PDB file of C-alpha atoms in Angstrom:
ATOM      1  CA  UNK A   1    -103.860 188.992 169.853  1.00 97.00           C
ATOM      2  CA  UNK A   2    -103.500 191.865 173.393  1.00 95.00           C
ATOM      3  CA  UNK A   3    -106.563 192.468 175.179  1.00 96.00           C
ATOM      4  CA  UNK A   4    -108.642 195.591 174.572  1.00 97.00           C
ATOM      5  CA  UNK A   5    -111.384 195.557 176.677  1.00 98.00           C
ATOM      6  CA  UNK A   6    -112.198 193.703 179.716  1.00 97.00           C
ATOM      7  CA  UNK A   7    -115.257 194.402 181.927  1.00 96.00           C
ATOM      8  CA  UNK A   8    -116.599 194.718 185.468  1.00 97.00           C
ATOM      9  CA  UNK A   9    -120.428 194.456 186.325  1.00 97.00           C
ATOM     10  CA  UNK A  10    -121.554 197.565 188.300  1.00 98.00           C
ATOM     11  CA  UNK A  11    -124.539 198.723 190.579  1.00 97.00           C
ATOM     12  CA  UNK A  12    -124.385 202.759 189.197  1.00 97.00           C
ATOM     13  CA  UNK A  13    -122.381 203.992 186.083  1.00 97.00           C
ATOM     14  CA  UNK A  14    -121.831 206.847 188.126  1.00 97.00           C
ATOM     15  CA  UNK A  15    -120.628 205.836 191.192  1.00 98.00           C
ATOM     16  CA  UNK A  16    -118.092 203.713 189.143  1.00 98.00           C
ATOM     17  CA  UNK A  17    -116.918 206.027 187.297  1.00 98.00           C
ATOM     18  CA  UNK A  18    -116.043 208.086 190.908  1.00 98.00           C
ATOM     19  CA  UNK A  19    -115.026 205.649 192.511  1.00 98.00           C
ATOM     20  CA  UNK A  20    -112.542 204.467 189.629  1.00 98.00           C
ATOM     21  CA  UNK A  21    -110.808 207.747 188.374  1.00 98.00           C
ATOM     22  CA  UNK A  22    -111.634 210.253 192.051  1.00 97.00           C
ATOM     23  CA  UNK A  23    -110.380 207.201 194.439  1.00 98.00           C
ATOM     24  CA  UNK A  24    -108.348 204.391 192.379  1.00 98.00           C
ATOM     25  CA  UNK A  25    -106.907 207.437 190.194  1.00 97.00           C
ATOM     26  CA  UNK A  26    -107.911 206.034 186.192  1.00 98.00           C
ATOM     27  CA  UNK A  27    -108.665 207.931 183.382  1.00 98.00           C
ATOM     28  CA  UNK A  28    -112.313 208.294 181.718  1.00 98.00           C
ATOM     29  CA  UNK A  29    -110.930 207.046 178.142  1.00 98.00           C
ATOM     30  CA  UNK A  30    -114.744 206.537 176.437  1.00 98.00           C
ATOM     31  CA  UNK A  31    -118.313 207.577 177.335  1.00 98.00           C
ATOM     32  CA  UNK A  32    -120.455 206.803 174.793  1.00 97.00           C
ATOM     33  CA  UNK A  33    -124.455 207.197 175.346  1.00 96.00           C
ATOM     34  CA  UNK A  34    -126.317 203.947 174.746  1.00 94.00           C
ATOM     35  CA  UNK A  35    -129.825 205.085 175.880  1.00 92.00           C
ATOM     36  CA  UNK A  36    -130.340 204.044 179.459  1.00 92.00           C
ATOM     37  CA  UNK A  37    -126.849 203.145 180.037  1.00 94.00           C
ATOM     38  CA  UNK A  38    -123.377 204.482 178.352  1.00 96.00           C
ATOM     39  CA  UNK A  39    -120.036 202.255 176.965  1.00 97.00           C
ATOM     40  CA  UNK A  40    -117.816 203.842 180.002  1.00 98.00           C
ATOM     41  CA  UNK A  41    -113.862 203.097 179.404  1.00 98.00           C
ATOM     42  CA  UNK A  42    -111.844 203.879 181.659  1.00 98.00           C
ATOM     43  CA  UNK A  43    -107.351 203.567 181.449  1.00 98.00           C
ATOM     44  CA  UNK A  44    -104.565 203.529 183.801  1.00 97.00           C
ATOM     45  CA  UNK A  45    -102.724 206.793 183.120  1.00 97.00           C
ATOM     46  CA  UNK A  46     -99.227 205.185 183.348  1.00 95.00           C
ATOM     47  CA  UNK A  47    -100.956 203.448 180.322  1.00 96.00           C
ATOM     48  CA  UNK A  48    -103.565 205.097 178.192  1.00 97.00           C
ATOM     49  CA  UNK A  49    -103.284 203.586 175.158  1.00 97.00           C
ATOM     50  CA  UNK A  50    -103.606 199.884 176.555  1.00 96.00           C
ATOM     51  CA  UNK A  51    -106.240 197.362 177.840  1.00 97.00           C
ATOM     52  CA  UNK A  52    -109.596 199.400 178.595  1.00 98.00           C
ATOM     53  CA  UNK A  53    -111.670 198.380 181.772  1.00 98.00           C
ATOM     54  CA  UNK A  54    -115.201 198.653 180.856  1.00 98.00           C
ATOM     55  CA  UNK A  55    -117.706 199.752 183.440  1.00 98.00           C
ATOM     56  CA  UNK A  56    -120.405 197.765 182.580  1.00 97.00           C
ATOM     57  CA  UNK A  57    -124.271 197.747 184.423  1.00 97.00           C
ATOM     58  CA  UNK A  58    -124.486 194.430 185.904  1.00 95.00           C
ATOM     59  CA  UNK A  59    -128.439 194.645 184.100  1.00 92.00           C
ATOM     60  CA  UNK A  60    -128.467 191.284 183.280  1.00 92.00           C
ATOM     61  CA  UNK A  61    -130.016 188.751 185.884  1.00 92.00           C
ATOM     62  CA  UNK A  62    -126.970 186.421 185.300  1.00 96.00           C
ATOM     63  CA  UNK A  63    -124.786 189.648 185.648  1.00 95.00           C
ATOM     64  CA  UNK A  64    -126.033 190.467 189.412  1.00 94.00           C
ATOM     65  CA  UNK A  65    -125.587 186.727 190.533  1.00 95.00           C
ATOM     66  CA  UNK A  66    -122.021 186.220 189.246  1.00 95.00           C
ATOM     67  CA  UNK A  67    -121.064 189.412 190.963  1.00 95.00           C
ATOM     68  CA  UNK A  68    -123.094 188.470 194.427  1.00 95.00           C
ATOM     69  CA  UNK A  69    -122.179 185.338 194.090  1.00 97.00           C
ATOM     70  CA  UNK A  70    -117.924 186.319 193.491  1.00 97.00           C
ATOM     71  CA  UNK A  71    -118.723 188.663 196.901  1.00 97.00           C
ATOM     72  CA  UNK A  72    -120.096 186.564 198.945  1.00 97.00           C
ATOM     73  CA  UNK A  73    -117.310 183.861 198.671  1.00 98.00           C
ATOM     74  CA  UNK A  74    -115.014 186.494 198.794  1.00 97.00           C
ATOM     75  CA  UNK A  75    -113.157 186.915 195.215  1.00 98.00           C
ATOM     76  CA  UNK A  76    -112.825 189.403 193.989  1.00 98.00           C
ATOM     77  CA  UNK A  77    -113.839 190.026 190.182  1.00 97.00           C
ATOM     78  CA  UNK A  78    -110.653 191.580 188.537  1.00 97.00           C
ATOM     79  CA  UNK A  79    -107.271 192.277 189.511  1.00 97.00           C
ATOM     80  CA  UNK A  80    -105.231 195.344 188.898  1.00 97.00           C
ATOM     81  CA  UNK A  81    -101.163 195.704 189.615  1.00 97.00           C
ATOM     82  CA  UNK A  82     -99.540 198.227 191.971  1.00 97.00           C
ATOM     83  CA  UNK A  83     -96.011 198.867 192.568  1.00 97.00           C
ATOM     84  CA  UNK A  84     -96.779 198.565 196.419  1.00 98.00           C
ATOM     85  CA  UNK A  85     -99.608 196.753 197.546  1.00 98.00           C
ATOM     86  CA  UNK A  86     -98.941 197.681 201.205  1.00 98.00           C
ATOM     87  CA  UNK A  87     -99.028 201.201 200.560  1.00 98.00           C
ATOM     88  CA  UNK A  88    -101.544 201.301 198.627  1.00 98.00           C
ATOM     89  CA  UNK A  89    -104.266 199.766 200.361  1.00 98.00           C
ATOM     90  CA  UNK A  90    -102.664 202.628 202.866  1.00 98.00           C
ATOM     91  CA  UNK A  91    -102.779 205.045 200.542  1.00 98.00           C
ATOM     92  CA  UNK A  92    -106.459 204.003 199.723  1.00 98.00           C
ATOM     93  CA  UNK A  93    -107.850 203.380 203.489  1.00 98.00           C
ATOM     94  CA  UNK A  94    -107.040 206.800 204.363  1.00 98.00           C
ATOM     95  CA  UNK A  95    -109.075 207.933 201.057  1.00 97.00           C
ATOM     96  CA  UNK A  96    -111.933 205.281 203.237  1.00 97.00           C
ATOM     97  CA  UNK A  97    -112.070 202.683 200.977  1.00 98.00           C
ATOM     98  CA  UNK A  98    -113.870 199.287 202.681  1.00 98.00           C
ATOM     99  CA  UNK A  99    -110.624 196.312 202.613  1.00 98.00           C
ATOM    100  CA  UNK A 100    -112.168 193.081 203.226  1.00 98.00           C
ATOM    101  CA  UNK A 101    -108.503 191.745 202.662  1.00 98.00           C
ATOM    102  CA  UNK A 102    -105.742 193.761 204.582  1.00 98.00           C
ATOM    103  CA  UNK A 103    -102.444 193.785 202.299  1.00 98.00           C
ATOM    104  CA  UNK A 104    -100.687 189.723 203.303  1.00 98.00           C
ATOM    105  CA  UNK A 105     -98.419 188.531 201.268  1.00 98.00           C
ATOM    106  CA  UNK A 106     -98.450 184.848 199.505  1.00 97.00           C
ATOM    107  CA  UNK A 107     -94.824 183.523 198.610  1.00 96.00           C
ATOM    108  CA  UNK A 108     -93.763 185.975 196.195  1.00 97.00           C
ATOM    109  CA  UNK A 109     -96.761 188.483 195.770  1.00 98.00           C
ATOM    110  CA  UNK A 110     -98.543 190.763 198.862  1.00 98.00           C
ATOM    111  CA  UNK A 111    -101.814 191.556 198.186  1.00 98.00           C
ATOM    112  CA  UNK A 112    -105.589 192.949 199.315  1.00 98.00           C
ATOM    113  CA  UNK A 113    -108.953 193.298 198.664  1.00 98.00           C
ATOM    114  CA  UNK A 114    -111.075 195.984 198.427  1.00 98.00           C
ATOM    115  CA  UNK A 115    -114.770 196.528 198.158  1.00 98.00           C
ATOM    116  CA  UNK A 116    -114.967 199.094 194.873  1.00 98.00           C
ATOM    117  CA  UNK A 117    -118.925 200.084 196.055  1.00 98.00           C
ATOM    118  CA  UNK A 118    -120.297 199.188 192.846  1.00 98.00           C
ATOM    119  CA  UNK A 119    -121.239 195.639 193.592  1.00 97.00           C
ATOM    120  CA  UNK A 120    -117.065 194.122 193.180  1.00 98.00           C
ATOM    121  CA  UNK A 121    -114.358 193.027 195.318  1.00 98.00           C
ATOM    122  CA  UNK A 122    -110.649 193.695 193.442  1.00 98.00           C
ATOM    123  CA  UNK A 123    -107.828 192.129 193.995  1.00 98.00           C
ATOM    124  CA  UNK A 124    -104.421 194.904 194.059  1.00 98.00           C
ATOM    125  CA  UNK A 125    -101.241 193.402 193.688  1.00 98.00           C
ATOM    126  CA  UNK A 126     -98.078 193.881 193.790  1.00 98.00           C
ATOM    127  CA  UNK A 127     -94.570 191.485 192.830  1.00 97.00           C
ATOM    128  CA  UNK A 128     -92.482 190.976 196.010  1.00 95.00           C
ATOM    129  CA  UNK A 129     -89.143 192.220 195.957  1.00 88.00           C
TER     130      UNK A 129
END
């Protein structure tokens, strides 16, 4: 068993695709029109055959309430591993990404939390040497 897909609920699929590919560096994998929305996934260029992140419309009222509650409490909806969280946070901040938590050492890992601009907080983390 392995993880094939995981989702983030997004307020706007076009803006999400722009942010997740143009800023975070993911690559669009699948785009299938489905009426008003699309089945839209991105993958890491480091693992193009790995788990796909579904940029899922937040049209369902429960999805919107769930995402808003996480953001209100400062809880990331997902986490991505990077080689160096401090360096990646600096790179993303230079691109205009807003962080709600700066790069912070938390025991064996360094984490930072960013606003993905489409309704979510996302954590990046790296293992400390």
